[in-house]
Amino acid sequence: MTGSPFLPSGDATRTYGRELLERLLAGIPSGESPLTHVAEIPARPARHSDWPQWAHDDVVAAFRGQGVERPWHHQASAADIAAGGEHVVVSTGTASGKSVAYQLPVLSALADDPQATALYLSPTKALGADQLRAVTELTSDIDALSTVCACAYDGDTSTEIRQWTRRHSRWIFTNPDMLHLSLLPAHARWARLWRRLRYVVVDECHSYRGVFGSHVALILRRLRRVARRYGADPVFVLASATTAEPGAAASRLIGAPCREVTEDGSPHGPRTVAMWEPPLLREVTGEHGAPVRRAAGTEAARLLADLVVEGARTLAFVRSRHGAELAAMGARRLLTEAAPDLVDRVAAYRAGYLAEDRRDLESALSDGRLLGVASTNALELGVDIAGLDAVIVAGFPGTVASFRQQGGRAGRRGQGSLVVLVARDDPLDTYLVHHPQALLDRPVEATVTDPNNPYVLGPQLLCAAAELPLGDAEVDEFGALDVLTALAEQGLRLCCKDWRQSEVGCRSAPIRRLLRNG
């Protein structure tokens, strides 16, 4: 990326994102401009491939009916690897159509084998609901997929639908938490799913990092272990935002070698990235008279209102739930004076809403009923919100990957777009907006997990032992000999099959009792 802290004139630099930025700056005296840097990301053309020969004809026809005449290069490459029986992770930019990379092999397998099943895991309900909606639209008119019955299985699912899903659904959309709490401990009730499990999709896998990611890595190992018990060996297809060493990270996550596809063949329009430092407040000072800048959330609300007035569909990312509500309220208050007819077209989105309220907001943003939304990072991951013109990021989100993921929400259909990073009044944000190369030219971070962490491995080992008795080979596969010995010395009763023929073995014990004894 290259940029300049001023706005040069001339048609060569005049994109829609640049026009929006100029409108935001209109009326601000040049000596008081909050703009510290502007970077232009040029447009990128598409690179297409032909549909694979193995793809089911009805599935290909369904994609064409959705407007996908030919897959992009990375979509076809990842789908080919998965169809060949190898685990694969596709790590490309935001809005690069990673969902096609797993939908194509999964739906083809489900169409070819009327008994085959698949599992989809996502880190957020919004993403899972969005992908379920897309798959339902794809399969609705395909006779060969009439028995897929893709269903969600999460905390919002009623008891009746859970029972129906267990009996009939061939593609279940859930999350690691429900996998850990329901599908794995009660695996006998899900025998129909496990016996013919062909694919496991792990969407936005870069979000599984740190201690949380280490737990998810062991849950996925437990999944593979239970599937083997029923004679299945599913192929994992992982989707990730751009990250360092995605193949190595995905291999650590699933506990098996994983190939990577990183060359992005999708197009995107020109994007303008602006660094924005809010002005100092004349009437407010800090400790010992120190100057104080306008809060990033307040500034984001003002920018959101201005962009909505311009007719730009805008998403503002705010760091907290409370901040998202305040930003939406602030934008509506400003619109009450400037454009009262637009007040109802601005809303807040965050976790904690009722399921039906979240779905309505997602639908309203996608179809254009809402022009502006202030959101937490709940909308950062993967949700296909078509046609956004601008994204406001209120405060550096903590990682380069998150900043690019949030900024990538704009311009998802190839048009020009604007991304504005509004600095908070703290040293890190101040440094970044005045030294943009530290953010814009820096490579994304690697995803770090450690499934061998004994504080993570111990509880997960207890869960695995309660699901199925542990054998020597499985203990070695988990790398758990030392941890298992320590658990036995603590007096925990483990479900072991042949582990060292130890006197600590027992046939079965509920997870609750194992954890309580610990």
Short mmCIF file of C-alpha atoms in Angstrom, two decimals:
data_model
loop_
_atom_site.label_atom_id
_atom_site.label_comp_id
_atom_site.label_asym_id
_atom_site.label_seq_id
_atom_site.Cartn_x
_atom_site.Cartn_y
_atom_site.Cartn_z
CA MET A 1 0.00 0.00 0.00
CA THR A 2 1.09 3.51 -0.73
CA GLY A 3 -0.52 6.65 0.49
CA SER A 4 -0.28 10.34 1.19
CA PRO A 5 -1.60 12.46 4.07
CA PHE A 6 -3.37 14.76 1.61
CA LEU A 7 -6.00 14.42 -1.10
CA PRO A 8 -4.48 15.00 -4.52
CA SER A 9 -6.79 16.17 -7.25
CA GLY A 10 -7.32 14.61 -10.63
CA ASP A 11 -9.47 11.90 -12.17
CA ALA A 12 -6.76 9.24 -11.70
CA THR A 13 -7.38 9.17 -7.97
CA ARG A 14 -11.11 9.73 -8.04
CA THR A 15 -12.86 6.56 -6.87
CA TYR A 16 -16.11 6.17 -5.02
CA GLY A 17 -14.23 5.65 -1.77
CA ARG A 18 -12.27 8.85 -2.36
CA GLU A 19 -15.49 10.74 -3.10
CA LEU A 20 -16.99 9.57 0.19
CA LEU A 21 -13.86 10.69 2.05
CA GLU A 22 -14.00 14.12 0.44
CA ARG A 23 -17.61 14.48 1.56
CA LEU A 24 -16.64 13.60 5.12
CA LEU A 25 -14.00 16.33 5.01
CA ALA A 26 -16.28 18.95 3.49
CA GLY A 27 -16.66 21.95 5.78
CA ILE A 28 -13.65 21.08 7.97
CA PRO A 29 -10.97 23.80 7.80
CA SER A 30 -7.79 22.51 6.18
CA GLY A 31 -5.70 23.40 9.25
CA GLU A 32 -8.00 21.33 11.48
CA SER A 33 -8.36 18.25 9.31
CA PRO A 34 -8.48 15.02 11.35
CA LEU A 35 -7.06 13.10 8.40
CA THR A 36 -3.48 11.92 8.95
CA HIS A 37 -2.97 9.51 6.05
CA VAL A 38 -4.73 8.13 2.97
CA ALA A 39 -3.80 4.87 1.25
CA GLU A 40 -5.20 3.58 -2.01
CA ILE A 41 -5.51 -0.15 -2.65
CA PRO A 42 -5.90 -0.75 -6.39
CA ALA A 43 -8.56 -2.96 -7.90
CA ARG A 44 -7.70 -6.60 -8.60
CA PRO A 45 -9.08 -8.61 -11.55
CA ALA A 46 -10.60 -12.07 -11.17
CA ARG A 47 -8.86 -15.33 -12.05
CA HIS A 48 -11.34 -18.06 -12.99
CA SER A 49 -11.10 -21.84 -13.34
CA ASP A 50 -13.38 -24.42 -14.93
CA TRP A 51 -15.79 -26.48 -12.88
CA PRO A 52 -14.13 -29.74 -11.74
CA GLN A 53 -15.11 -32.92 -13.58
CA TRP A 54 -16.08 -34.65 -10.34
CA ALA A 55 -18.60 -31.96 -9.34
CA HIS A 56 -22.23 -33.11 -9.46
CA ASP A 57 -24.06 -31.61 -12.44
CA ASP A 58 -27.06 -30.50 -10.37
CA VAL A 59 -24.80 -28.76 -7.86
CA VAL A 60 -22.98 -26.91 -10.63
CA ALA A 61 -26.34 -25.90 -12.10
CA ALA A 62 -27.42 -24.58 -8.70
CA PHE A 63 -24.29 -22.42 -8.43
CA ARG A 64 -24.88 -21.08 -11.92
CA GLY A 65 -28.43 -20.28 -10.91
CA GLN A 66 -26.95 -18.18 -8.08
CA GLY A 67 -24.83 -16.24 -10.59
CA VAL A 68 -21.57 -18.22 -10.21
CA GLU A 69 -20.81 -19.04 -13.84
CA ARG A 70 -17.26 -20.21 -13.12
CA PRO A 71 -15.39 -20.66 -9.82
CA TRP A 72 -12.43 -18.50 -8.95
CA HIS A 73 -9.04 -20.17 -9.04
CA HIS A 74 -8.66 -20.63 -5.28
CA GLN A 75 -12.19 -22.03 -4.95
CA ALA A 76 -11.56 -24.73 -7.54
CA SER A 77 -8.10 -25.55 -6.13
CA ALA A 78 -9.34 -26.04 -2.56
CA ALA A 79 -12.38 -28.03 -3.71
CA ASP A 80 -10.15 -30.34 -5.79
CA ILE A 81 -7.91 -31.06 -2.81
CA ALA A 82 -10.89 -31.81 -0.55
CA ALA A 83 -12.56 -34.03 -3.14
CA GLY A 84 -9.27 -35.93 -3.41
CA GLY A 85 -9.50 -36.86 0.26
CA GLU A 86 -6.93 -34.46 1.72
CA HIS A 87 -7.52 -31.92 4.47
CA VAL A 88 -7.25 -28.37 3.15
CA VAL A 89 -7.39 -24.80 4.41
CA VAL A 90 -8.25 -21.93 2.07
CA SER A 91 -6.80 -18.68 3.40
CA THR A 92 -7.70 -15.75 1.19
CA GLY A 93 -8.98 -12.23 1.67
CA THR A 94 -12.36 -11.07 2.89
CA ALA A 95 -15.19 -11.49 0.36
CA SER A 96 -13.17 -14.00 -1.68
CA GLY A 97 -15.97 -16.57 -1.77
CA LYS A 98 -14.33 -19.18 0.47
CA SER A 99 -17.73 -20.78 1.09
CA VAL A 100 -17.85 -22.13 -2.47
CA ALA A 101 -14.58 -23.99 -1.78
CA TYR A 102 -16.35 -26.23 0.74
CA GLN A 103 -19.94 -26.09 -0.53
CA LEU A 104 -18.93 -27.62 -3.87
CA PRO A 105 -17.30 -30.84 -2.55
CA VAL A 106 -19.75 -31.23 0.34
CA LEU A 107 -22.90 -30.84 -1.75
CA SER A 108 -21.48 -33.06 -4.50
CA ALA A 109 -20.77 -35.80 -1.96
CA LEU A 110 -24.24 -35.47 -0.44
CA ALA A 111 -25.80 -35.64 -3.91
CA ASP A 112 -23.77 -38.70 -4.96
CA ASP A 113 -24.40 -40.62 -1.71
CA PRO A 114 -27.92 -40.30 -0.23
CA GLN A 115 -26.62 -41.54 3.15
CA ALA A 116 -23.59 -39.23 3.44
CA THR A 117 -23.51 -36.53 6.14
CA ALA A 118 -21.51 -33.39 6.85
CA LEU A 119 -20.81 -31.08 9.78
CA TYR A 120 -20.25 -27.32 9.72
CA LEU A 121 -18.64 -25.43 12.63
CA SER A 122 -18.58 -21.65 13.00
CA PRO A 123 -17.40 -19.35 15.81
CA THR A 124 -20.48 -17.08 15.73
CA LYS A 125 -24.21 -17.60 15.34
CA ALA A 126 -24.46 -14.83 12.75
CA LEU A 127 -21.98 -16.58 10.49
CA GLY A 128 -23.60 -19.99 10.97
CA ALA A 129 -27.06 -18.61 10.19
CA ASP A 130 -25.75 -16.84 7.09
CA GLN A 131 -24.09 -19.96 5.73
CA LEU A 132 -27.12 -22.10 6.52
CA ARG A 133 -29.29 -19.64 4.61
CA ALA A 134 -26.94 -19.82 1.61
CA VAL A 135 -26.89 -23.64 1.59
CA THR A 136 -30.68 -23.80 1.94
CA GLU A 137 -31.08 -21.54 -1.09
CA LEU A 138 -28.67 -23.69 -3.09
CA THR A 139 -30.34 -27.00 -2.26
CA SER A 140 -33.99 -25.93 -2.41
CA ASP A 141 -34.43 -26.74 -6.11
CA ILE A 142 -32.07 -29.73 -6.47
CA ASP A 143 -33.85 -33.09 -6.48
CA ALA A 144 -30.62 -34.92 -5.68
CA LEU A 145 -30.28 -32.82 -2.50
CA SER A 146 -33.90 -32.93 -1.37
CA THR A 147 -32.94 -35.09 1.62
CA VAL A 148 -30.04 -32.92 2.83
CA CYS A 149 -32.31 -30.97 5.22
CA ALA A 150 -29.52 -28.64 6.39
CA CYS A 151 -30.31 -27.52 9.95
CA ALA A 152 -28.84 -25.39 12.70
CA TYR A 153 -28.06 -27.02 16.03
CA ASP A 154 -27.09 -24.38 18.58
CA GLY A 155 -28.31 -22.71 21.75
CA ASP A 156 -31.24 -21.10 19.92
CA THR A 157 -32.56 -24.41 18.58
CA SER A 158 -35.73 -25.67 20.25
CA THR A 159 -35.99 -29.18 21.69
CA GLU A 160 -38.38 -30.33 18.98
CA ILE A 161 -36.10 -29.13 16.17
CA ARG A 162 -33.07 -30.68 17.87
CA GLN A 163 -34.80 -34.06 17.86
CA TRP A 164 -35.81 -33.68 14.22
CA THR A 165 -32.28 -32.61 13.26
CA ARG A 166 -30.78 -35.63 14.95
CA ARG A 167 -33.06 -37.98 13.01
CA HIS A 168 -33.16 -36.38 9.57
CA SER A 169 -30.57 -33.68 8.85
CA ARG A 170 -27.59 -34.65 6.70
CA TRP A 171 -25.71 -31.35 7.07
CA ILE A 172 -25.68 -29.94 10.59
CA PHE A 173 -24.59 -26.36 11.28
CA THR A 174 -23.30 -25.99 14.81
CA ASN A 175 -20.36 -24.63 16.83
CA PRO A 176 -17.52 -26.08 18.93
CA ASP A 177 -19.44 -25.49 22.15
CA MET A 178 -22.43 -27.62 21.07
CA LEU A 179 -20.06 -30.21 19.65
CA HIS A 180 -18.35 -30.43 23.05
CA LEU A 181 -21.51 -30.40 25.17
CA SER A 182 -23.95 -32.40 23.08
CA LEU A 183 -22.78 -34.21 19.96
CA LEU A 184 -19.65 -35.85 21.38
CA PRO A 185 -20.84 -36.91 24.88
CA ALA A 186 -24.08 -38.31 23.40
CA HIS A 187 -22.42 -39.74 20.30
CA ALA A 188 -24.52 -42.92 20.39
CA ARG A 189 -27.64 -40.81 19.76
CA TRP A 190 -25.89 -39.29 16.74
CA ALA A 191 -24.76 -42.61 15.25
CA ARG A 192 -26.50 -41.83 11.94
CA LEU A 193 -24.33 -38.71 11.59
CA TRP A 194 -21.04 -40.33 12.56
CA ARG A 195 -21.32 -43.48 10.42
CA ARG A 196 -21.38 -41.66 7.08
CA LEU A 197 -19.59 -38.42 7.99
CA ARG A 198 -17.75 -37.31 4.86
CA TYR A 199 -16.77 -33.69 5.55
CA VAL A 200 -16.21 -31.38 8.49
CA VAL A 201 -16.12 -27.68 7.64
CA VAL A 202 -14.37 -25.34 10.10
CA ASP A 203 -15.20 -21.78 9.06
CA GLU A 204 -13.13 -18.72 10.06
CA CYS A 205 -10.62 -21.04 11.71
CA HIS A 206 -8.20 -18.17 12.39
CA SER A 207 -10.49 -17.12 15.24
CA TYR A 208 -9.53 -20.27 17.16
CA ARG A 209 -6.31 -19.14 18.82
CA GLY A 210 -4.77 -18.97 22.27
CA VAL A 211 -6.31 -21.01 25.09
CA PHE A 212 -9.71 -21.04 23.40
CA GLY A 213 -8.18 -22.29 20.17
CA SER A 214 -6.26 -24.97 22.06
CA HIS A 215 -9.52 -26.27 23.54
CA VAL A 216 -11.13 -26.29 20.09
CA ALA A 217 -8.12 -28.18 18.69
CA LEU A 218 -8.65 -30.94 21.24
CA ILE A 219 -12.41 -30.98 20.62
CA LEU A 220 -11.66 -31.59 16.93
CA ARG A 221 -9.33 -34.44 17.89
CA ARG A 222 -12.15 -35.90 19.96
CA LEU A 223 -14.43 -35.53 16.93
CA ARG A 224 -12.02 -37.48 14.73
CA ARG A 225 -11.71 -40.14 17.43
CA VAL A 226 -15.49 -40.61 17.73
CA ALA A 227 -15.88 -40.67 13.94
CA ARG A 228 -13.28 -43.45 13.72
CA ARG A 229 -15.27 -45.39 16.29
CA TYR A 230 -18.17 -45.47 13.81
CA GLY A 231 -15.98 -46.24 10.80
CA ALA A 232 -15.77 -42.73 9.30
CA ASP A 233 -12.70 -40.69 8.37
CA PRO A 234 -14.01 -37.23 7.42
CA VAL A 235 -12.09 -34.72 5.35
CA PHE A 236 -11.63 -31.33 7.02
CA VAL A 237 -12.10 -28.21 4.92
CA LEU A 238 -11.08 -25.06 6.79
CA ALA A 239 -11.66 -21.45 5.78
CA SER A 240 -9.53 -18.65 7.18
CA ALA A 241 -8.91 -14.98 6.71
CA THR A 242 -5.44 -14.08 5.51
CA THR A 243 -3.00 -15.28 8.16
CA ALA A 244 0.64 -16.30 8.42
CA GLU A 245 1.38 -20.01 7.80
CA PRO A 246 -2.26 -21.12 7.48
CA GLY A 247 -1.33 -24.72 6.65
CA ALA A 248 0.73 -25.16 9.81
CA ALA A 249 -1.94 -23.47 11.94
CA ALA A 250 -4.71 -25.65 10.47
CA SER A 251 -2.63 -28.80 10.98
CA ARG A 252 -2.20 -27.94 14.67
CA LEU A 253 -5.91 -27.27 14.94
CA ILE A 254 -7.17 -30.57 13.53
CA GLY A 255 -4.18 -32.72 14.51
CA ALA A 256 -3.45 -33.93 10.97
CA PRO A 257 -1.51 -32.68 7.90
CA CYS A 258 -3.41 -29.98 6.05
CA ARG A 259 -2.64 -28.45 2.67
CA GLU A 260 -3.06 -24.72 2.15
CA VAL A 261 -4.50 -22.59 -0.66
CA THR A 262 -3.48 -18.94 -0.34
CA GLU A 263 -3.43 -17.46 -3.85
CA ASP A 264 -6.55 -15.28 -4.04
CA GLY A 265 -8.30 -15.36 -7.39
CA SER A 266 -11.25 -13.15 -6.47
CA PRO A 267 -11.69 -9.58 -7.74
CA HIS A 268 -12.13 -6.51 -5.60
CA GLY A 269 -12.70 -2.89 -6.41
CA PRO A 270 -10.44 0.00 -5.44
CA ARG A 271 -10.39 0.70 -1.72
CA THR A 272 -9.50 3.94 0.06
CA VAL A 273 -8.10 3.53 3.59
CA ALA A 274 -8.08 6.67 5.75
CA MET A 275 -6.41 7.25 9.11
CA TRP A 276 -8.56 9.59 11.19
CA GLU A 277 -7.55 11.29 14.45
CA PRO A 278 -10.46 12.96 16.27
CA PRO A 279 -10.00 16.64 17.18
CA LEU A 280 -9.04 17.92 20.62
CA LEU A 281 -11.87 19.11 22.86
CA ARG A 282 -11.52 22.76 23.83
CA GLU A 283 -13.95 22.61 26.74
CA VAL A 284 -12.59 19.41 28.33
CA THR A 285 -9.13 18.68 29.73
CA GLY A 286 -7.62 15.69 31.43
CA GLU A 287 -5.37 15.31 34.43
CA HIS A 288 -3.19 18.37 35.09
CA GLY A 289 -4.83 20.12 32.14
CA ALA A 290 -3.76 17.57 29.54
CA PRO A 291 -5.64 17.88 26.24
CA VAL A 292 -8.36 15.30 25.55
CA ARG A 293 -9.56 14.14 22.15
CA ARG A 294 -13.12 13.38 21.18
CA ALA A 295 -13.95 9.75 21.92
CA ALA A 296 -13.57 7.34 19.00
CA GLY A 297 -17.12 6.07 19.48
CA THR A 298 -18.54 9.59 19.35
CA GLU A 299 -16.53 10.39 16.22
CA ALA A 300 -17.60 7.10 14.63
CA ALA A 301 -21.25 7.99 15.29
CA ARG A 302 -20.80 11.33 13.53
CA LEU A 303 -19.09 9.72 10.54
CA LEU A 304 -21.77 7.04 10.41
CA ALA A 305 -24.50 9.69 10.28
CA ASP A 306 -22.66 11.65 7.56
CA LEU A 307 -22.21 8.57 5.39
CA VAL A 308 -25.84 7.55 5.79
CA VAL A 309 -26.89 11.02 4.65
CA GLU A 310 -24.73 10.48 1.55
CA GLY A 311 -26.60 7.23 0.88
CA ALA A 312 -23.57 5.04 1.57
CA ARG A 313 -24.31 1.70 3.20
CA THR A 314 -21.98 1.73 6.19
CA LEU A 315 -20.89 -0.61 8.96
CA ALA A 316 -19.19 0.85 12.05
CA PHE A 317 -17.20 -1.55 14.23
CA VAL A 318 -17.10 -0.57 17.90
CA ARG A 319 -15.16 -2.45 20.55
CA SER A 320 -17.94 -3.09 23.10
CA ARG A 321 -21.66 -3.88 23.17
CA HIS A 322 -22.36 -0.73 25.12
CA GLY A 323 -20.30 1.29 22.66
CA ALA A 324 -22.24 -0.13 19.70
CA GLU A 325 -25.53 0.94 21.26
CA LEU A 326 -24.17 4.41 22.03
CA ALA A 327 -22.78 4.85 18.52
CA ALA A 328 -26.11 3.91 16.94
CA MET A 329 -27.98 6.24 19.30
CA GLY A 330 -25.55 9.06 18.54
CA ALA A 331 -25.96 8.61 14.78
CA ARG A 332 -29.76 8.56 15.07
CA ARG A 333 -29.70 11.70 17.20
CA LEU A 334 -27.66 13.53 14.55
CA LEU A 335 -29.95 12.27 11.80
CA THR A 336 -32.99 13.57 13.68
CA GLU A 337 -31.78 17.08 12.87
CA ALA A 338 -30.16 16.50 9.45
CA ALA A 339 -32.39 13.86 7.82
CA PRO A 340 -35.31 12.68 9.97
CA ASP A 341 -36.48 10.21 7.32
CA LEU A 342 -33.23 8.23 7.72
CA VAL A 343 -33.38 7.77 11.51
CA ASP A 344 -35.04 4.36 11.29
CA ARG A 345 -32.42 3.13 8.83
CA VAL A 346 -29.67 3.05 11.48
CA ALA A 347 -29.42 0.32 14.11
CA ALA A 348 -27.04 -1.45 16.49
CA TYR A 349 -25.99 -5.09 16.23
CA ARG A 350 -24.35 -7.11 18.97
CA ALA A 351 -24.42 -10.45 20.71
CA GLY A 352 -27.12 -10.80 23.33
CA TYR A 353 -30.10 -10.01 21.13
CA LEU A 354 -32.83 -12.58 20.69
CA ALA A 355 -32.27 -14.87 17.73
CA GLU A 356 -35.18 -13.46 15.72
CA ASP A 357 -33.95 -9.90 16.30
CA ARG A 358 -30.45 -10.79 15.08
CA ARG A 359 -31.79 -12.50 11.98
CA ASP A 360 -34.00 -9.52 11.16
CA LEU A 361 -31.08 -7.10 11.49
CA GLU A 362 -28.84 -9.28 9.30
CA SER A 363 -31.56 -9.49 6.65
CA ALA A 364 -32.27 -5.75 6.78
CA LEU A 365 -28.59 -4.92 6.33
CA SER A 366 -28.22 -7.36 3.44
CA ASP A 367 -31.24 -6.18 1.48
CA GLY A 368 -30.66 -2.44 2.06
CA ARG A 369 -33.47 -1.63 4.49
CA LEU A 370 -30.73 -0.51 6.88
CA LEU A 371 -28.17 1.98 5.66
CA GLY A 372 -26.02 2.15 8.79
CA VAL A 373 -25.18 -0.36 11.51
CA ALA A 374 -22.96 0.05 14.56
CA SER A 375 -21.71 -3.40 15.51
CA THR A 376 -19.30 -5.25 17.73
CA ASN A 377 -16.99 -7.76 16.04
CA ALA A 378 -20.01 -10.10 15.84
CA LEU A 379 -20.27 -9.05 12.17
CA GLU A 380 -16.53 -9.28 11.54
CA LEU A 381 -16.53 -12.91 10.46
CA GLY A 382 -17.68 -14.03 7.07
CA VAL A 383 -21.28 -12.82 6.98
CA ASP A 384 -22.10 -12.11 3.34
CA ILE A 385 -23.37 -8.54 3.49
CA ALA A 386 -23.55 -7.48 -0.12
CA GLY A 387 -22.88 -3.98 -1.35
CA LEU A 388 -21.42 -2.17 1.66
CA ASP A 389 -19.84 1.12 0.65
CA ALA A 390 -17.91 2.04 3.80
CA VAL A 391 -16.55 0.63 7.04
CA ILE A 392 -15.64 2.66 10.12
CA VAL A 393 -13.32 1.01 12.64
CA ALA A 394 -13.57 2.81 15.98
CA GLY A 395 -10.20 2.02 17.53
CA PHE A 396 -7.53 -0.44 16.42
CA PRO A 397 -9.10 -3.90 16.97
CA GLY A 398 -5.90 -5.43 18.37
CA THR A 399 -4.50 -7.36 15.41
CA VAL A 400 -3.69 -6.59 11.81
CA ALA A 401 -5.78 -9.61 10.77
CA SER A 402 -8.89 -8.23 12.53
CA PHE A 403 -8.38 -4.78 10.99
CA ARG A 404 -8.17 -6.27 7.50
CA GLN A 405 -11.11 -8.54 8.17
CA GLN A 406 -13.29 -5.67 9.35
CA GLY A 407 -12.17 -3.36 6.55
CA GLY A 408 -12.84 -6.09 4.02
CA ARG A 409 -16.56 -5.98 4.79
CA ALA A 410 -16.75 -2.99 2.40
CA GLY A 411 -16.76 -3.35 -1.36
CA ARG A 412 -17.80 -7.00 -1.35
CA ARG A 413 -19.16 -6.83 -4.89
CA GLY A 414 -16.27 -5.14 -6.63
CA GLN A 415 -17.25 -1.48 -6.32
CA GLY A 416 -15.03 1.19 -4.79
CA SER A 417 -15.19 1.53 -1.03
CA LEU A 418 -13.93 3.49 1.97
CA VAL A 419 -12.36 2.25 5.21
CA VAL A 420 -11.78 4.73 8.05
CA LEU A 421 -9.74 3.88 11.15
CA VAL A 422 -10.77 6.30 13.92
CA ALA A 423 -8.06 6.48 16.56
CA ARG A 424 -8.86 6.22 20.24
CA ASP A 425 -7.14 8.61 22.61
CA ASP A 426 -4.37 6.20 23.59
CA PRO A 427 -0.69 5.84 22.64
CA LEU A 428 -1.06 2.79 20.36
CA ASP A 429 -3.82 4.25 18.18
CA THR A 430 -2.07 7.62 18.07
CA TYR A 431 1.12 5.93 16.90
CA LEU A 432 -0.65 3.91 14.20
CA VAL A 433 -2.45 6.84 12.58
CA HIS A 434 0.81 8.82 12.46
CA HIS A 435 2.93 5.82 11.39
CA PRO A 436 0.49 4.00 9.07
CA GLN A 437 3.21 1.73 7.65
CA ALA A 438 3.21 -0.07 11.01
CA LEU A 439 -0.34 -1.19 10.23
CA LEU A 440 -0.78 -1.09 6.46
CA ASP A 441 2.56 -2.61 5.46
CA ARG A 442 2.83 -5.14 8.26
CA PRO A 443 2.16 -8.85 7.60
CA VAL A 444 -0.72 -10.48 9.42
CA GLU A 445 -0.07 -12.39 12.62
CA ALA A 446 0.22 -16.16 12.88
CA THR A 447 -2.50 -18.11 14.68
CA VAL A 448 -1.01 -19.65 17.83
CA THR A 449 -2.46 -22.70 19.59
CA ASP A 450 -0.92 -25.25 21.95
CA PRO A 451 -3.02 -28.43 22.29
CA ASN A 452 -0.29 -29.92 24.51
CA ASN A 453 -0.84 -27.33 27.24
CA PRO A 454 -1.43 -29.60 30.28
CA TYR A 455 -4.02 -27.22 31.75
CA VAL A 456 -6.04 -27.57 28.55
CA LEU A 457 -5.22 -31.18 27.77
CA GLY A 458 -6.15 -32.52 31.23
CA PRO A 459 -9.88 -31.57 31.23
CA GLN A 460 -10.20 -32.47 27.53
CA LEU A 461 -8.65 -35.86 28.23
CA LEU A 462 -11.26 -36.51 30.91
CA CYS A 463 -13.99 -35.70 28.40
CA ALA A 464 -12.43 -37.98 25.77
CA ALA A 465 -12.16 -40.82 28.28
CA ALA A 466 -15.82 -40.42 29.24
CA GLU A 467 -16.87 -40.56 25.58
CA LEU A 468 -14.86 -43.67 24.70
CA PRO A 469 -12.27 -45.70 26.64
CA LEU A 470 -8.74 -44.55 25.88
CA GLY A 471 -6.23 -46.88 24.27
CA ASP A 472 -2.44 -46.77 24.20
CA ALA A 473 -2.32 -45.49 20.63
CA GLU A 474 -4.81 -42.72 21.41
CA VAL A 475 -2.86 -41.64 24.48
CA ASP A 476 0.23 -41.39 22.32
CA GLU A 477 -1.71 -39.51 19.64
CA PHE A 478 -2.87 -36.96 22.20
CA GLY A 479 0.69 -36.74 23.59
CA ALA A 480 -0.93 -37.25 26.96
CA LEU A 481 1.18 -39.84 28.80
CA ASP A 482 2.54 -37.40 31.40
CA VAL A 483 -0.81 -35.64 31.84
CA LEU A 484 -2.67 -38.94 32.15
CA THR A 485 -0.21 -40.12 34.78
CA ALA A 486 -0.68 -36.90 36.74
CA LEU A 487 -4.48 -37.28 36.58
CA ALA A 488 -4.24 -40.84 37.84
CA GLU A 489 -2.01 -39.73 40.71
CA GLN A 490 -4.69 -37.20 41.66
CA GLY A 491 -7.12 -40.09 42.14
CA LEU A 492 -9.31 -39.35 39.12
CA ARG A 493 -11.16 -42.34 37.72
CA LEU A 494 -10.46 -42.48 33.99
CA CYS A 495 -12.20 -44.53 31.33
CA CYS A 496 -9.28 -46.51 29.91
CA LYS A 497 -9.29 -49.47 27.59
CA ASP A 498 -5.75 -50.79 27.71
CA TRP A 499 -3.66 -47.89 28.91
CA ARG A 500 -0.73 -49.58 30.70
CA GLN A 501 -3.31 -51.97 32.24
CA SER A 502 -3.52 -49.50 35.11
CA GLU A 503 -5.70 -49.98 38.15
CA VAL A 504 -7.12 -46.49 37.55
CA GLY A 505 -9.19 -47.75 34.61
CA CYS A 506 -12.94 -48.02 34.85
CA ARG A 507 -15.64 -48.72 32.29
CA SER A 508 -17.60 -45.46 32.37
CA ALA A 509 -18.06 -42.32 34.42
CA PRO A 510 -20.06 -39.18 33.72
CA ILE A 511 -18.12 -36.08 32.74
CA ARG A 512 -19.73 -34.16 35.57
CA ARG A 513 -18.39 -36.58 38.17
CA LEU A 514 -14.92 -36.61 36.61
CA LEU A 515 -14.73 -32.83 36.70
CA ARG A 516 -16.18 -32.66 40.19
CA ASN A 517 -13.61 -35.14 41.46
CA GLY A 518 -10.90 -32.94 39.96
#
